[in-house]
Structure formats: C-alpha cells, structure tokens
C-alpha cells in the first residue's frame, strides 16, 4: 500500500439551471422563508429538468472538468459514481457516463453511501490507485434528489436539490509526498429507518415501509446523529494526523443544514469562516455537496498548496466518513 501516491488533478461541477426558491415553496406547502432560513440556512436549490437525470448531471460535471483542465479521459481505468438516485438500478450511472465519453477500458460502478458517498468513493479510488492496480480514476458525486422528493411533505421538500461534482485522481510523480493525512469511516445500520427511500423490500429493521419511492426522513433523529457523530470523526482525523483543529485551513462538511454545520464547528473548535459549503444556494445535494463546495473554493482561489483540507460526509444508513488531506493544486489549473 502507498507505493503509488494519488493526487487530484482536475475538478468540475454542474448544477441545473432551474432555481426553486423559498418563495416558490411557500406557494407549494405551508411554510415560509423565515422558518426555512432560520432552521436550515437554505434560500434556494437547483432542480433538474423533467428528462434530466443523474447521469446527465454527471456528464455535465465531467465536461466542466475537461474544459477547465484539458483533462484526457481515454486512459481512465476506474470510474465511480456515488449516488442515491441512479437513473436505473442497472446499468449503473457510471456505465452511462463511460458510454457517453467513450472511455474504452474502465472498471465502472455506482457506490451507494447516501450523503457520505463522495467521501466513500474518493477513499475507494485513492486506495485502488495506491495499490498500483489502477492509474487514473474519475470520481463523481451526483444526485437528482428532486426526483425522489415528496413536494407535499414540508419537512423534507425544503431541504433537497440537484447537482454533481467530479474529480480526476492520478498517480503523482515518483517520490512525491503523500497528501492523504488521515481517514475515518463508520456506519450504524440501526439508524436506517430514520432516512430512507424504499427499494424492493417492504420493511426496514422490522419496521414496515411504503413510501412510494419517495425519500422519508425523521429530521430530528438525523440531526442528532450528525451533531453527535461528525465531531467525534473530526477529532479522530486530527488525532491520526497529530494536528489540532486550529491547523485545519478548510473544513468541507456535507451541506445538509447550516445549523448542523454550526453545531459541528462549535463542538470541534473549527471556525465557521473556515468552512466551505453550498447550503445557501444549492440546499442538500447529497453526494454532490462536498465536490461542489470543493470546486467553489478552488474557483474562488481559496485553496492554496499545502492547505490542510478536512472533508466529512454523513447521511442515510446511517453512514459517515472523513478524509484529511494536504492540498495539492490540481495540475494545469485554468
Ligand atoms: C428537518 C429539520 C429542519 C426540522 O427542524 P426541527 O427543528 O427538527 O423541526 P421539527 O421537525 O421538530 O418541527 C417543528 C415544527 O415545525 C413544523 N415544520 C416542519 N417543517 C416545516 C416547514 N417546512 N415550515 C414550517 N413549519 C414546519 C413542524 O410541523 C413542527 O410543528 P409543531 O411543533 O406544530 O408540531 C431538522 O430536523 C433537520 O434539519 N434535520 C436534519 C435533516 C437533514 O439534514 N437530513 C439530511 C441528512 S444527510
């Protein structure tokens, strides 16, 4: 392990054009802008067009990556899409992306880890590159949550939106310093019943479920899980790396709710000003929130070579996971 050091060499993202504002939601369910902003920090979300699915969001994010960095995809030999809203159960969304770009020879699959999906995928790709068995990976976090959101349920429809973020991972130069400082992961399947979308089973941990394919959530339980679990995970990452919270330059938590982010910051000692999130304008885009925020930070020129970047995802499962890296500027940034 680790004889090959992978690094991020290109980043891209995409969000659909259509905005769904809090004012729009006021016309759809009994809610108001003040309640939504006060409880979640969300002002608007992006909603995919009727025939625009997760694979399309992924393709646009990858096109953005190619346009910005001049990345070549022909030799990608690993393609992972983390999503909870695949166009189909099979073929995988990754297969649809592979077909669109005509990538000739790649292991392509979807990874299901809800809102922690991007972190799980990045860790998986990084490990497969470090082993030497793969050389170049496209890792995408994408979700079209509007397709599974019940727009008559005011407790959930205010939260979710659509988007995609993609990174290219390649072997670094021989002898390059490792930039992956720490990682931690966990899951608690007993929490599954608090955040789910029905598949082909009709009960979950003994509890009957029938949501007609829509997302179901017990917001309070999810909130509790997040604010209890993430600070412990952050502490574990810092301990592994021998760092204090003060040495984190950028914290990229999953953008689920601004109140959760504030609580995690308070509990970990990481200042809110050091977080990169997309909650205000994109809402919760599940697997896409972390790469979207990462890309936003890069485009704004905030991330600098050598910065300590801590990313943490959490969500349905329950699952959670974090990575701490020493930032290396993506190559040939434009
Ligand atoms: C969803 C969430 C914002 C709800 O906030 P909350 O403070 O827990 O609110 P509650 O569910 O306790 O509801 C409080 C009241 O507001 C009402 N309410 C719920 N949604 C509302 C809305 N959109 N507008 C106005 N009122 C609303 C409830 O009906 C309840 O009214 P009642 O007291 O008369 O019964 C919050 O629980 C949350 O963010 N949880 C985490 C969700 C999450 O991040 N999920 C994804 C994780 S990956």
XYZ file of C-alpha atoms and ligand atoms in Angstrom:
382
model
C 0.000 0.000 0.000
C 1.012 3.586 -0.681
C 3.847 2.825 -3.076
C 1.859 4.988 -5.513
C 0.650 8.387 -4.327
C -2.617 9.528 -5.917
C -3.453 13.227 -6.250
C -6.418 15.202 -7.530
C -5.518 16.592 -10.956
C -8.799 18.149 -12.125
C -12.167 19.191 -10.683
C -15.512 20.041 -12.313
C -19.115 20.597 -11.286
C -22.600 21.215 -12.560
C -25.939 22.353 -11.188
C -29.138 22.581 -13.222
C -30.434 25.992 -14.288
C -33.844 25.972 -12.635
C -33.969 27.577 -9.177
C -36.529 26.578 -6.564
C -36.635 29.409 -4.035
C -38.196 29.535 -0.595
C -40.844 31.845 -2.078
C -41.686 29.097 -4.605
C -42.029 26.596 -1.759
C -44.343 28.968 0.114
C -46.752 28.516 -2.809
C -46.464 24.710 -2.691
C -46.668 23.796 1.042
C -47.443 25.540 4.308
C -44.047 27.046 5.083
C -42.263 30.373 4.977
C -38.870 31.766 4.065
C -38.072 32.805 7.628
C -38.727 29.302 9.039
C -36.619 27.644 6.334
C -33.675 30.052 6.616
C -33.726 30.010 10.398
C -33.832 26.177 10.647
C -31.658 25.248 7.668
C -29.842 28.244 6.140
C -31.233 27.303 2.709
C -32.561 30.030 0.372
C -32.801 28.182 -2.926
C -31.990 24.867 -4.627
C -31.398 23.795 -8.237
C -33.878 21.407 -9.832
C -33.154 19.210 -12.853
C -35.383 19.349 -15.920
C -38.034 16.597 -16.285
C -35.846 14.439 -18.554
C -32.549 15.405 -16.881
C -31.347 12.556 -14.660
C -28.297 11.871 -12.508
C -26.218 10.560 -15.439
C -26.812 13.870 -17.243
C -25.659 15.842 -14.202
C -22.519 13.660 -14.044
C -21.775 14.150 -17.740
C -22.035 17.928 -17.415
C -19.730 17.937 -14.355
C -17.163 15.846 -16.247
C -17.410 18.129 -19.322
C -16.692 21.048 -16.991
C -13.634 19.218 -15.617
C -12.380 18.524 -19.149
C -12.978 22.117 -20.295
C -11.273 23.664 -17.294
C -8.239 21.408 -17.087
C -7.882 19.932 -20.566
C -8.136 16.510 -18.915
C -7.850 13.411 -21.101
C -10.314 10.639 -20.252
C -9.230 7.909 -22.708
C -6.966 6.234 -20.159
C -9.347 6.425 -17.163
C -9.342 2.883 -15.778
C -11.655 3.419 -12.795
C -14.942 5.320 -12.787
C -17.039 5.586 -9.623
C -20.330 7.439 -9.325
C -21.651 7.896 -5.807
C -25.377 8.468 -5.939
C -28.657 7.616 -4.235
C -30.619 8.492 -7.355
C -29.209 6.350 -10.180
C -31.150 6.646 -13.477
C -31.527 2.844 -13.314
C -30.665 0.116 -10.828
C -28.680 -1.242 -13.756
C -26.992 -0.248 -15.970
C -25.093 1.779 -13.408
C -24.857 5.544 -13.741
C -21.095 5.025 -14.106
C -21.727 2.838 -17.165
C -23.851 5.592 -18.719
C -21.070 8.122 -18.117
C -18.486 5.698 -19.558
C -20.630 5.243 -22.676
C -21.103 8.985 -23.165
C -17.383 9.715 -23.134
C -16.448 6.503 -24.967
C -13.853 5.589 -22.346
C -12.513 2.357 -23.816
C -11.314 0.328 -20.825
C -12.535 1.122 -17.347
C -13.953 -0.528 -14.262
C -17.190 1.456 -13.827
C -19.616 1.163 -10.936
C -22.006 3.088 -8.676
C -21.376 3.352 -4.965
C -24.269 3.729 -2.524
C -23.412 5.564 0.686
C -26.013 8.341 0.617
C -24.607 11.749 1.563
C -21.262 10.213 2.552
C -20.963 8.726 -0.946
C -18.340 11.093 -2.316
C -16.014 10.513 0.642
C -16.527 6.735 0.421
C -15.818 6.879 -3.335
C -12.741 9.079 -3.013
C -11.347 6.738 -0.357
C -12.080 3.692 -2.550
C -10.464 5.245 -5.626
C -7.486 6.503 -3.676
C -6.904 3.012 -2.213
C -7.173 1.355 -5.625
C -4.664 3.808 -7.116
C -2.318 3.498 -4.153
C -2.295 -0.276 -4.586
C -0.899 0.171 -8.089
C -3.733 -1.803 -9.692
C -5.301 1.327 -11.223
C -3.740 4.506 -12.584
C -6.428 7.059 -13.281
C -9.846 7.446 -11.640
C -12.855 9.607 -12.286
C -14.806 10.039 -9.046
C -18.221 11.672 -9.217
C -20.720 12.624 -6.511
C -24.131 13.314 -8.050
C -27.763 13.306 -7.076
C -31.079 14.356 -8.557
C -32.920 14.361 -5.248
C -35.817 16.373 -6.689
C -36.821 13.164 -8.493
C -37.438 11.372 -5.177
C -38.626 14.286 -3.053
C -42.245 14.424 -1.933
C -43.266 18.020 -2.676
C -46.316 17.677 -0.425
C -44.094 16.962 2.629
C -42.910 20.279 4.055
C -40.490 18.598 6.447
C -38.341 17.260 3.590
C -39.033 19.226 0.381
C -37.400 22.372 1.761
C -34.038 20.634 2.085
C -33.084 18.924 -1.135
C -31.716 19.896 -4.556
C -29.789 18.518 -7.528
C -26.144 18.753 -8.592
C -22.914 16.946 -9.439
C -19.205 17.306 -8.763
C -16.330 15.341 -10.291
C -12.645 14.911 -9.577
C -9.911 13.189 -11.528
C -7.390 11.238 -9.493
C -3.995 10.298 -10.930
C -0.662 8.942 -9.758
C 1.638 11.667 -8.526
C 5.273 11.894 -9.616
C 7.526 9.181 -8.212
C 8.747 10.044 -4.718
C 6.035 12.709 -4.234
C 4.996 13.468 -0.687
C 1.765 11.736 0.354
C -1.075 14.200 0.694
C -3.559 11.881 2.436
C -3.075 12.529 6.125
C -5.944 10.637 7.756
C -9.210 8.827 7.135
C -12.065 7.539 9.269
C -15.312 5.767 8.427
C -18.289 4.289 10.191
C -21.817 3.048 9.797
C -24.767 2.331 12.063
C -27.389 0.416 10.135
C -29.845 0.580 13.019
C -30.394 4.229 12.028
C -31.567 3.259 8.536
C -35.210 3.730 9.383
C -34.681 7.446 10.056
C -33.687 8.297 6.471
C -34.574 6.068 3.551
C -36.109 5.657 0.157
C -37.942 2.395 -0.484
C -36.390 -0.115 -2.852
C -37.794 -3.603 -3.374
C -38.143 -4.521 0.319
C -41.246 -3.655 2.321
C -39.718 -3.476 5.808
C -36.567 -1.987 7.287
C -35.190 -3.280 10.611
C -38.634 -4.812 11.197
C -40.473 -1.534 10.534
C -42.928 -1.635 7.565
C -42.015 0.935 4.901
C -44.022 2.077 1.934
C -43.079 5.473 0.677
C -43.878 5.029 -2.998
C -40.255 5.608 -3.942
C -40.038 8.960 -2.189
C -37.487 9.978 0.431
C -38.650 9.599 4.054
C -36.929 11.267 6.982
C -37.124 11.681 10.726
C -35.349 15.052 10.765
C -34.700 15.192 14.491
C -33.026 11.767 14.591
C -30.866 12.621 11.571
C -29.892 15.931 13.156
C -28.930 14.190 16.398
C -26.885 11.567 14.558
C -24.978 14.248 12.639
C -24.096 16.543 15.512
C -23.026 13.628 17.717
C -21.077 11.645 15.136
C -19.265 14.192 12.983
C -17.351 15.964 15.807
C -16.049 12.582 17.016
C -14.953 11.747 13.462
C -13.225 15.103 13.079
C -11.399 14.548 16.375
C -10.289 11.113 15.161
C -8.897 12.567 11.913
C -6.970 15.242 13.790
C -5.611 12.673 16.242
C -4.408 10.398 13.419
C -2.644 13.323 11.736
C -1.269 14.732 15.007
C -2.937 18.088 14.314
C -5.175 20.450 16.260
C -8.429 21.943 14.977
C -6.580 25.248 14.621
C -4.406 23.808 11.869
C -7.353 22.982 9.589
C -7.317 25.514 6.752
C -10.586 24.417 5.134
C -13.368 22.272 6.514
C -15.772 20.855 3.915
C -18.652 19.216 5.785
C -21.603 17.713 3.956
C -24.020 20.594 3.280
C -27.141 19.168 4.951
C -28.189 22.081 7.104
C -26.362 25.219 8.242
C -27.439 24.574 11.852
C -25.686 21.171 11.754
C -22.535 22.788 10.331
C -22.590 25.490 13.032
C -23.044 22.918 15.777
C -20.193 20.759 14.423
C -17.945 23.829 14.216
C -18.760 24.761 17.783
C -18.062 21.237 19.026
C -14.808 20.811 17.084
C -13.373 24.295 17.506
C -13.118 24.837 13.736
C -14.304 28.392 12.969
C -17.358 28.641 10.714
C -15.380 31.041 8.463
C -13.105 28.134 7.587
C -15.927 26.008 6.185
C -16.703 25.644 2.508
C -20.340 24.741 1.948
C -23.045 25.230 -0.645
C -26.105 25.077 1.572
C -27.496 28.566 0.926
C -27.887 28.350 -2.849
C -27.943 24.615 -3.587
C -29.527 23.039 -0.471
C -28.675 19.423 0.278
C -27.492 17.786 -2.959
C -26.401 14.599 -1.123
C -23.293 13.019 -2.705
C -22.644 16.237 -4.654
C -22.312 18.698 -1.766
C -18.646 18.083 -0.945
C -17.247 18.186 -4.504
C -19.472 21.210 -5.256
C -18.083 23.071 -2.240
C -14.537 21.971 -3.049
C -14.886 23.273 -6.598
C -16.419 26.521 -5.393
C -13.427 27.014 -3.069
C -10.988 26.367 -5.945
C -12.825 28.736 -8.297
C -12.758 31.444 -5.625
C -8.997 30.932 -5.238
C -9.322 29.983 -1.567
C -7.451 26.678 -1.513
C -3.678 27.041 -1.522
C -0.917 24.493 -2.000
C -0.242 22.742 1.319
C -3.554 23.726 2.962
C -4.984 21.136 5.346
C -8.414 20.267 3.978
C -10.803 18.204 6.079
C -13.857 16.749 4.331
C -16.648 14.967 6.207
C -19.754 13.255 4.846
C -22.704 11.713 6.687
C -26.178 10.530 5.886
C -28.688 7.739 5.342
C -27.569 4.343 6.534
C -26.552 5.821 8.880
C -23.083 6.199 7.372
C -20.296 8.701 7.840
C -16.704 9.223 6.815
C -13.965 11.809 6.623
C -10.667 12.464 4.904
C -7.924 14.897 5.847
C -5.554 15.920 3.097
C -2.715 18.260 2.455
C -3.920 20.121 -0.603
C -2.004 19.869 -3.838
C -3.148 22.290 -6.537
C -4.820 20.408 -9.397
C -2.481 20.370 -12.385
C -2.685 22.944 -15.193
C -5.408 24.917 -13.399
C -7.286 27.312 -15.625
C -35.858 18.994 9.070
C -35.500 19.979 10.170
C -35.060 21.301 9.533
C -36.725 20.222 11.008
O -36.391 21.119 12.059
P -36.853 20.798 13.560
O -36.427 21.927 14.382
O -36.331 19.442 13.899
O -38.409 20.806 13.396
P -39.457 19.732 13.870
O -39.474 18.596 12.907
O -39.244 19.446 15.314
O -40.763 20.569 13.708
C -41.034 21.748 14.466
C -42.326 22.331 13.985
O -42.141 22.928 12.699
C -43.081 22.384 11.781
N -42.498 22.321 10.458
C -41.829 21.291 9.889
N -41.435 21.616 8.660
C -41.840 22.890 8.449
C -41.728 23.788 7.371
N -41.100 23.464 6.237
N -42.254 25.022 7.511
C -42.875 25.403 8.627
N -43.038 24.592 9.686
C -42.524 23.351 9.595
C -43.430 21.029 12.329
O -44.666 20.581 11.843
C -43.425 21.302 13.808
O -44.642 21.899 14.152
P -45.368 21.536 15.537
O -44.406 21.950 16.605
O -46.600 22.342 15.465
O -45.593 20.062 15.501
C -34.355 19.443 11.071
O -34.859 18.383 11.866
C -33.192 18.958 10.293
O -32.567 19.709 9.574
N -32.807 17.674 10.441
C -31.716 17.099 9.696
C -32.151 16.816 8.299
C -31.013 16.500 7.400
O -30.005 17.164 7.425
N -31.180 15.486 6.532
C -30.227 15.057 5.586
C -29.034 14.472 6.247
S -27.934 13.805 5.120
